[in-house]
mmCIF file of C-alpha atoms in Angstrom:
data_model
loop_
_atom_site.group_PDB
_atom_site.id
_atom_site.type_symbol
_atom_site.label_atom_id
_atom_site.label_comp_id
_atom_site.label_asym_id
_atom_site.label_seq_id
_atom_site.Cartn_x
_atom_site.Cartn_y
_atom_site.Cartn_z
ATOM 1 C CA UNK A 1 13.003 -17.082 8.884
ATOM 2 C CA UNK A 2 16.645 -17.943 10.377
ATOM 3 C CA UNK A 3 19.231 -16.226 8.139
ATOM 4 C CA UNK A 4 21.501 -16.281 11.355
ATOM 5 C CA UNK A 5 24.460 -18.684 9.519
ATOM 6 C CA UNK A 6 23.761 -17.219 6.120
ATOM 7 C CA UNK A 7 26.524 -14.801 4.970
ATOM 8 C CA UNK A 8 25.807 -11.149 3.740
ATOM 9 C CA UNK A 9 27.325 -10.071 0.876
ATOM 10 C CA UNK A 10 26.030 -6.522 0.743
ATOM 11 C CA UNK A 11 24.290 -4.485 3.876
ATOM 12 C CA UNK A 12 22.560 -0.767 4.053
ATOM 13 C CA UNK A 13 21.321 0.752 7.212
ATOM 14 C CA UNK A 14 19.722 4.798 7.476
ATOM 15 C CA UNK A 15 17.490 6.364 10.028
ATOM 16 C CA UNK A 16 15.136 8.990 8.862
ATOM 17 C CA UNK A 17 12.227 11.188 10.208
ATOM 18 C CA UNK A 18 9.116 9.461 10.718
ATOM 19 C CA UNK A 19 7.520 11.693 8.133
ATOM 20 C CA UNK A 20 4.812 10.475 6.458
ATOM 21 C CA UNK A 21 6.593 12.450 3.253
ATOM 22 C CA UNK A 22 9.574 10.040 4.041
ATOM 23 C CA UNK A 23 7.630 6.782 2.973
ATOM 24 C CA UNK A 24 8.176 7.409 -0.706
ATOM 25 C CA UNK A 25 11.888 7.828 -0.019
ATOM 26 C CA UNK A 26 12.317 4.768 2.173
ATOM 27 C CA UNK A 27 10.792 2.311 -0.865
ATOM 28 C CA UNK A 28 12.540 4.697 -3.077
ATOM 29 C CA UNK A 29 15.752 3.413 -1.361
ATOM 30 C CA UNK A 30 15.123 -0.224 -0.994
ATOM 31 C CA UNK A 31 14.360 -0.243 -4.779
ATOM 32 C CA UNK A 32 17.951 1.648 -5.445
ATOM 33 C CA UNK A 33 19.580 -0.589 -3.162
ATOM 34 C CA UNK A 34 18.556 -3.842 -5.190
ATOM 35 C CA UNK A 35 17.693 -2.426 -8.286
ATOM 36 C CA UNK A 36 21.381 -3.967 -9.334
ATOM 37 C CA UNK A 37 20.075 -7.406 -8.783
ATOM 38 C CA UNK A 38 17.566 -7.255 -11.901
ATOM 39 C CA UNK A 39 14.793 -8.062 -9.801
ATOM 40 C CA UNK A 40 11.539 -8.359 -11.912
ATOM 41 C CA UNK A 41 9.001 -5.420 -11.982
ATOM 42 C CA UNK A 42 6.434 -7.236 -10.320
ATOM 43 C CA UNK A 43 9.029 -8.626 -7.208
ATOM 44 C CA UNK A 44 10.685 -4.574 -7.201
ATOM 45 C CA UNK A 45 6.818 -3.719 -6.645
ATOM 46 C CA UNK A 46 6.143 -6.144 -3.875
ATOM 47 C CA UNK A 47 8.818 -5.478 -1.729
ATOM 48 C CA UNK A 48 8.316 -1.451 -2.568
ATOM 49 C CA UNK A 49 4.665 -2.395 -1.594
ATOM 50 C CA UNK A 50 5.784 -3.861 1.682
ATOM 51 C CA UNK A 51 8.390 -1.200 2.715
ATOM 52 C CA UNK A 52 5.598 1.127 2.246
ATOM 53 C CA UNK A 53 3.784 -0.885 4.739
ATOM 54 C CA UNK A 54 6.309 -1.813 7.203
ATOM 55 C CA UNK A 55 7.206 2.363 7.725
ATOM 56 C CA UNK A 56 3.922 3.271 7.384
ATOM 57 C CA UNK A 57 2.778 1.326 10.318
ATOM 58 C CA UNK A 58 5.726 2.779 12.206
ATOM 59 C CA UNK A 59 4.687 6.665 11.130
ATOM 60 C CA UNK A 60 1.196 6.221 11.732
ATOM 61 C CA UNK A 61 1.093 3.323 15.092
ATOM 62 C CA UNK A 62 4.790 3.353 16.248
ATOM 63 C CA UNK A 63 5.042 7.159 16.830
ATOM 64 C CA UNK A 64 1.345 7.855 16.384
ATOM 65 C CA UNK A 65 1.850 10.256 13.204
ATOM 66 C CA UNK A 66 5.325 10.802 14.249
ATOM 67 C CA UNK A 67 7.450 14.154 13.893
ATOM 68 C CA UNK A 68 10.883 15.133 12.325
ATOM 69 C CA UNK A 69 12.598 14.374 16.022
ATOM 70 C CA UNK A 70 11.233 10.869 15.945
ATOM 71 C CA UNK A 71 13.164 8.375 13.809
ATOM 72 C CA UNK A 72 12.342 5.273 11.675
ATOM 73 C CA UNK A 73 15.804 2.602 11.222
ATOM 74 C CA UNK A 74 15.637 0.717 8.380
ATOM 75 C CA UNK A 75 17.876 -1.342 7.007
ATOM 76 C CA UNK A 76 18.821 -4.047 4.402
ATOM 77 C CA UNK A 77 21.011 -6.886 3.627
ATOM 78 C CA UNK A 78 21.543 -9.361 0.450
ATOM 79 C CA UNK A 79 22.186 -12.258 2.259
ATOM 80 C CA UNK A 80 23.905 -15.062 -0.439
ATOM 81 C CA UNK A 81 21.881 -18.469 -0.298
ATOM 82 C CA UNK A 82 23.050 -19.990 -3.868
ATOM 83 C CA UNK A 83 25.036 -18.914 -7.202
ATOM 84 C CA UNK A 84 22.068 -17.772 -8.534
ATOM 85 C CA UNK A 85 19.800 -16.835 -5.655
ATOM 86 C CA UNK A 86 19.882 -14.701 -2.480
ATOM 87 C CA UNK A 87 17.535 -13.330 -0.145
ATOM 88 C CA UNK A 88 16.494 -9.975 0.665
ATOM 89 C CA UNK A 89 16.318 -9.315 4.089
ATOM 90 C CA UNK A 90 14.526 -5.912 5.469
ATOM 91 C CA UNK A 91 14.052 -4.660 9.005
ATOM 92 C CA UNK A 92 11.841 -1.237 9.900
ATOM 93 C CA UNK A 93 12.314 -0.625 13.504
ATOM 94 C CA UNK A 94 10.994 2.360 15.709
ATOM 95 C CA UNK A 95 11.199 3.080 19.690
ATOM 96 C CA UNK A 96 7.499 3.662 19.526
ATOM 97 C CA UNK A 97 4.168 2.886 21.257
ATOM 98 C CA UNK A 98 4.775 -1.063 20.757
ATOM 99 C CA UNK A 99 2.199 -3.064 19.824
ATOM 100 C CA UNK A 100 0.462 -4.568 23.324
ATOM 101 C CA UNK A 101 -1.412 -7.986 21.382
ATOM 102 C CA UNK A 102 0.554 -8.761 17.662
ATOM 103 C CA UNK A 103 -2.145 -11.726 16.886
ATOM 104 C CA UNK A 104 -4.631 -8.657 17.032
ATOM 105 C CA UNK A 105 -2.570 -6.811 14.887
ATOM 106 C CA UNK A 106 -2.006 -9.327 12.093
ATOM 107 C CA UNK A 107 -5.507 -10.165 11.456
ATOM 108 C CA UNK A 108 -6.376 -8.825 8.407
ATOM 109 C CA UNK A 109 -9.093 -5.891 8.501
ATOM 110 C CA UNK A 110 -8.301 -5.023 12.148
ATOM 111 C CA UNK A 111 -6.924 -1.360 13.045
ATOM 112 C CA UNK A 112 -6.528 0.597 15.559
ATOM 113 C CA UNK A 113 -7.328 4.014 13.531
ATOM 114 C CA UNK A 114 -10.462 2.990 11.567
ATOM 115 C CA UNK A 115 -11.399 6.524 11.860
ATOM 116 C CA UNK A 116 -8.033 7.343 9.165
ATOM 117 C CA UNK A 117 -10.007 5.110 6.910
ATOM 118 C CA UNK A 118 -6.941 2.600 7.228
ATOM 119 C CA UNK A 119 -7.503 -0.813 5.723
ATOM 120 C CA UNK A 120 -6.485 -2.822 8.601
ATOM 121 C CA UNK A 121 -4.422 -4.649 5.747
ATOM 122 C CA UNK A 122 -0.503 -3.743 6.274
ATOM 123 C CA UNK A 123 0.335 -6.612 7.265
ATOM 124 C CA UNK A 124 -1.799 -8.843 5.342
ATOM 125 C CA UNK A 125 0.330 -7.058 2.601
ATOM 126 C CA UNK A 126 3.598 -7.557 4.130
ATOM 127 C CA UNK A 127 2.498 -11.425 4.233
ATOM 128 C CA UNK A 128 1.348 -12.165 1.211
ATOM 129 C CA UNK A 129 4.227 -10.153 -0.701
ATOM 130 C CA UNK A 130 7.078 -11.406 1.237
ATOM 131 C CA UNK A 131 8.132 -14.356 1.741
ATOM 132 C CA UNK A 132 8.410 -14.127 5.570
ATOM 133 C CA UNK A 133 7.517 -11.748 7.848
ATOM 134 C CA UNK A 134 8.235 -11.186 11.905
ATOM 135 C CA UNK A 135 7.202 -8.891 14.309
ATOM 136 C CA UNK A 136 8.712 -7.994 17.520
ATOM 137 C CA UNK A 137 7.793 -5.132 20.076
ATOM 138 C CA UNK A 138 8.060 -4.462 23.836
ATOM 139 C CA UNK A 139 5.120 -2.482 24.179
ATOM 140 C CA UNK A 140 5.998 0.997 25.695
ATOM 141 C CA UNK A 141 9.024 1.093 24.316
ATOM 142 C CA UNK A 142 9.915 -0.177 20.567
ATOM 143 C CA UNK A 143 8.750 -2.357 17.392
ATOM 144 C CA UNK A 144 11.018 -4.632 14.587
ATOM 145 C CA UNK A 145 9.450 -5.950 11.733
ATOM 146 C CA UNK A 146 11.860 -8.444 9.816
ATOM 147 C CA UNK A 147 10.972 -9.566 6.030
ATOM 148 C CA UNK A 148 12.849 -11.857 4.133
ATOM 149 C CA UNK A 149 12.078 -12.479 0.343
ATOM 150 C CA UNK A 150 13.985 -14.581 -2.117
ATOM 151 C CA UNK A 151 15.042 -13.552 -5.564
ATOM 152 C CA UNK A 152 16.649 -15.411 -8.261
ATOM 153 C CA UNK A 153 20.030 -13.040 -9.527
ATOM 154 C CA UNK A 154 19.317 -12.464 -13.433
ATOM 155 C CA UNK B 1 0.519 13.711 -7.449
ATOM 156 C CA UNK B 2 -2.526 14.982 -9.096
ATOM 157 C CA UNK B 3 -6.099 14.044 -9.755
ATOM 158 C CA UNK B 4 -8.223 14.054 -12.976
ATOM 159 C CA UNK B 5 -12.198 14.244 -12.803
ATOM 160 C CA UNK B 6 -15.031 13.688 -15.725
ATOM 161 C CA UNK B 7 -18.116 12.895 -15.751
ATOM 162 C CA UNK B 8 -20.103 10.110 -17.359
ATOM 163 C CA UNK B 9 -23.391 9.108 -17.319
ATOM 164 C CA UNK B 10 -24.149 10.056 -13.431
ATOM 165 C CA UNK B 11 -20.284 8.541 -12.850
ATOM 166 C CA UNK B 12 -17.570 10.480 -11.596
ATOM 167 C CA UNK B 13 -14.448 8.974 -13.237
ATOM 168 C CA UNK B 14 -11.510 9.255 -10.666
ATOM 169 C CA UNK B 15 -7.936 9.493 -12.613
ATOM 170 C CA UNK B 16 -5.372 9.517 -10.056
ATOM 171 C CA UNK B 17 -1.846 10.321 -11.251
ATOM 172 C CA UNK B 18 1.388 9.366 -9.530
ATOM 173 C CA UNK B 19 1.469 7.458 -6.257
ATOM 174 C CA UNK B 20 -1.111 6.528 -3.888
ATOM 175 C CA UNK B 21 0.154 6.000 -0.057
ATOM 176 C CA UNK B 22 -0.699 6.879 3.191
ATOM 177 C CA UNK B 23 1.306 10.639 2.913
ATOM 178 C CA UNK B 24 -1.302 11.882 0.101
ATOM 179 C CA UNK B 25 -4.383 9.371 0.713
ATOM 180 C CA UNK B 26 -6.216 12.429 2.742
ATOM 181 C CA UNK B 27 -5.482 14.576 -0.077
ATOM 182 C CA UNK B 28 -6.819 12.298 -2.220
ATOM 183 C CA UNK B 29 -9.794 11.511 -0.514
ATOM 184 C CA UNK B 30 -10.666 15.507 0.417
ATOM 185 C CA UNK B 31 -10.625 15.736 -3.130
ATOM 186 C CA UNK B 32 -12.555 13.316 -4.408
ATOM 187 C CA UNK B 33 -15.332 14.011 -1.545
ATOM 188 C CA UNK B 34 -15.305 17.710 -3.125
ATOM 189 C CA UNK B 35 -15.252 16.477 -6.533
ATOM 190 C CA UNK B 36 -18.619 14.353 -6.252
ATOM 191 C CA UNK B 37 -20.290 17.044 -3.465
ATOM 192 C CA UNK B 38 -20.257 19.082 -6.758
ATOM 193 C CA UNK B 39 -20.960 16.929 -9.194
ATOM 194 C CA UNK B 40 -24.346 15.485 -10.062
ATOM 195 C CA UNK B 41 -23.074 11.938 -9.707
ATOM 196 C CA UNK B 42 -24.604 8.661 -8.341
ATOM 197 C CA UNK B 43 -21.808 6.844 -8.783
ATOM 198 C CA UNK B 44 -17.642 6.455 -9.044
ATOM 199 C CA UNK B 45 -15.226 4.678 -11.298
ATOM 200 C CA UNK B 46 -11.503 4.826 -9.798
ATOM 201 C CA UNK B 47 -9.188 5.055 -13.253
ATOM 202 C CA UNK B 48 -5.796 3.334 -12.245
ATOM 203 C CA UNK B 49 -4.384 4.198 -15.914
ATOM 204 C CA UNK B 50 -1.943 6.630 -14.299
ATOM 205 C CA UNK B 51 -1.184 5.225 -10.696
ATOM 206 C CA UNK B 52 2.250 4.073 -10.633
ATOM 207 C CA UNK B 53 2.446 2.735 -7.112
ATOM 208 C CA UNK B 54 -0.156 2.076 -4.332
ATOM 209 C CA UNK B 55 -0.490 0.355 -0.933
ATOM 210 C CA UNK B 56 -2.992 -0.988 1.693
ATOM 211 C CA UNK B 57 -3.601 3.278 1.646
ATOM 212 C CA UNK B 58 -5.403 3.189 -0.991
ATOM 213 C CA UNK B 59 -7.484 0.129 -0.033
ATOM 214 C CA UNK B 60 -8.966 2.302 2.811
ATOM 215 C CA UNK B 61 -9.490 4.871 0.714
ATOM 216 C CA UNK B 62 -11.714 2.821 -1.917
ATOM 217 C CA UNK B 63 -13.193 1.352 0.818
ATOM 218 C CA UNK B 64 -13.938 4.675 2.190
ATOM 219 C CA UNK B 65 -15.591 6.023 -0.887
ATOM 220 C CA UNK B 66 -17.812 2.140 -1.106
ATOM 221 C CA UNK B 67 -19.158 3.258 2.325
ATOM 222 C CA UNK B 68 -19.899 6.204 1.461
ATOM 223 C CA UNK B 69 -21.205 5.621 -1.938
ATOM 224 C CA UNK B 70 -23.715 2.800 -0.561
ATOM 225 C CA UNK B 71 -25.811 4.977 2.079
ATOM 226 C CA UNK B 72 -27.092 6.782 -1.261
ATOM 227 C CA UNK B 73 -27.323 3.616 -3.196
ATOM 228 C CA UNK B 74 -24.267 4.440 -5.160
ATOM 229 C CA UNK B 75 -21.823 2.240 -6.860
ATOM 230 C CA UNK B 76 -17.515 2.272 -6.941
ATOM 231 C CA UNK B 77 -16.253 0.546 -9.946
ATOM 232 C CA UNK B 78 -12.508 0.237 -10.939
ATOM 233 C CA UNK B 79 -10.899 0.069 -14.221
ATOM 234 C CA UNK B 80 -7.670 -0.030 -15.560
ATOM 235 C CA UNK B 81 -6.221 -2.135 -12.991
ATOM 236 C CA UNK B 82 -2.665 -3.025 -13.775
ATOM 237 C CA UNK B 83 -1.141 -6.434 -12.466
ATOM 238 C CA UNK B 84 0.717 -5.326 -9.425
ATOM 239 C CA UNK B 85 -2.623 -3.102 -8.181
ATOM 240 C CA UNK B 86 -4.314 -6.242 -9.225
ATOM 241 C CA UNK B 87 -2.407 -8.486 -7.089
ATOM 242 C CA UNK B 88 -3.511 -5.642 -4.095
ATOM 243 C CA UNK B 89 -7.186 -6.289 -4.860
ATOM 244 C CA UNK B 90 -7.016 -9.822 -4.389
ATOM 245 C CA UNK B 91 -5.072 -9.965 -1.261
ATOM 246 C CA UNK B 92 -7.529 -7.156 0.320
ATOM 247 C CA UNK B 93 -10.832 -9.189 -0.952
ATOM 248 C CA UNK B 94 -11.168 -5.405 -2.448
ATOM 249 C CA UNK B 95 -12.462 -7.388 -5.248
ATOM 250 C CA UNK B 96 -15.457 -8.241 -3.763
ATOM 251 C CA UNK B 97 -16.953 -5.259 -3.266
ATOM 252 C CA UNK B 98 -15.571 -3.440 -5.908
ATOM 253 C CA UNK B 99 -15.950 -4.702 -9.388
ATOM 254 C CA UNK B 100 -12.781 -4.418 -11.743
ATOM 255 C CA UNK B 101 -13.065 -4.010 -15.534
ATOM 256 C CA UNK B 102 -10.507 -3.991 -18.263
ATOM 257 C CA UNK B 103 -11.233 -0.517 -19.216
ATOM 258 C CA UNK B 104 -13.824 1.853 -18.334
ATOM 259 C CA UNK B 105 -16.226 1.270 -21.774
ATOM 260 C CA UNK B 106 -16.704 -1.913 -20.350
ATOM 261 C CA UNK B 107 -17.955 -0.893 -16.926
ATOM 262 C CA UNK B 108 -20.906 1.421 -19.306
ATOM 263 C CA UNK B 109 -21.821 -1.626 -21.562
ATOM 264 C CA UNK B 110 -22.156 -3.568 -18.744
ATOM 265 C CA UNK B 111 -24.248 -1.436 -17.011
ATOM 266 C CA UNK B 112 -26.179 -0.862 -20.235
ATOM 267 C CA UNK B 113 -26.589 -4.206 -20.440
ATOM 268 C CA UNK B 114 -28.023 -4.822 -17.265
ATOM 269 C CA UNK B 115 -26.614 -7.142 -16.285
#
């Protein structure tokens, strides 16, 4: 999605350990951050659901289980699209592994660590709970996901 | 987290409590394959009464136990599925292989019967 001329009206940004303890704490922050908006349960879920993803992915394919001297960015902005709407726009970057083929990627089922007992279905999540979702990486060196969702202000 | 185990009818009922991601889902499933080594179960029922959260995680690790389950003939049932889980089960086609009642007296009068 192109939310380059929309205007933010609120923006957070942190870097954190890629931890696989920190992926509670990075949906745990996303929910704080628009928890103020009076999302519904079920939209606070889905976008928890997808942060959980997004960093996940970046822990476990980015930095290959990662370490505390590794970092996951992640950030978020409210961008304003009406009076009573806006959209939520996430990004989860590392400077990772990349990912070599992204059509491989995004098919549902496939992974690269079926021996983890992963689902293969991150980003079949990510899709089906956001409203957009976009996926950058220069293998060898870094990966961006970008998610947009919209949610009507209560 | 935490886990709960009983035992029903040859079915190890699985109560997860708290959150099920990809930081605990080895935890999870370690204890669960423990759990049923030691029971005399055939078969599993995942509770989701008391799981507040869960991701694609704890897709794999259903569909870990399923595969497991099936080279003895066993079944995974799941009960208690709340709306946003529910919405997980669809997306995954989790569904499909895993059958998902209201509560878990329905999975046992099913079974009864026969159907």
């Amino acid at each position: 999605m192109n939310t380059e001329n929309m205007t933010t009206q609120n923006e957070m940004s942190i870097a954190f350990s890629a931890l696989s303890s920190n992926e509670s704490f990075a949906r745990t922050v996303i929910a704080a951050f628009i928890a103020p908006l009076n999302p519904t349960l079920s939209e606070l879920m889905e976008i928890k659901t997808a942060v959980s993803e997004a960093v996940t992915n970046a822990i476990v394919h980015g930095y290959e289980g990662g370490g505390y001297n590794m970092f996951v960015c992640m950030g978020c902005r409210k961008l304003h699209t009406s009076d009573n709407t806006c959209i939520i726009e996430i990004e989860v970057a590392d400077a990772g592994v990349g990912i070599p083929n992204i059509s491989q990627a995004l098919e549902p089922l496939y992974t690269s660590k079926p021996e983890q007992e992963r689902s293969g279905m991150g980003f079949a999540v990510m899709e089906s709970f956001m409203d957009s979702v976009e996926v950058t990486s220069i293998p060898g060196s870094s990966t961006k996901i970008v998610m947009t969702k919209e949610l009507t202000l209560g | 987290m935490d886990i709960l185990f009983s035992e029903r009818n040859r079915h190890l009922i699985v109560t997860p409590v708290g959150e099920i991601d990809h930081h605990n889902s080895l935890t999870f499933r370690r204890s669960i394959e423990k759990a049923f080594a030691r029971s005399g179960a055939h078969n599993m029922i995942f509770d989701f009464s008391r799981v507040d959260f869960m991701d694609s995680s704890g897709i794999g690790l259903l569909i870990g136990r399923y595969r497991e389950l099936s080279k003895t003939g066993g079944k995974v049932y799941a009960a208690n599925v709340g709306k946003n889980i529910s919405k997980l089960f669809g997306v995954s086609g989790l569904a499909k292989i895993i059958p998902v009642f209201n509560s878990i007296d329905n999975i046992f009068e099913e079974i009864k019967g026969g159907k």
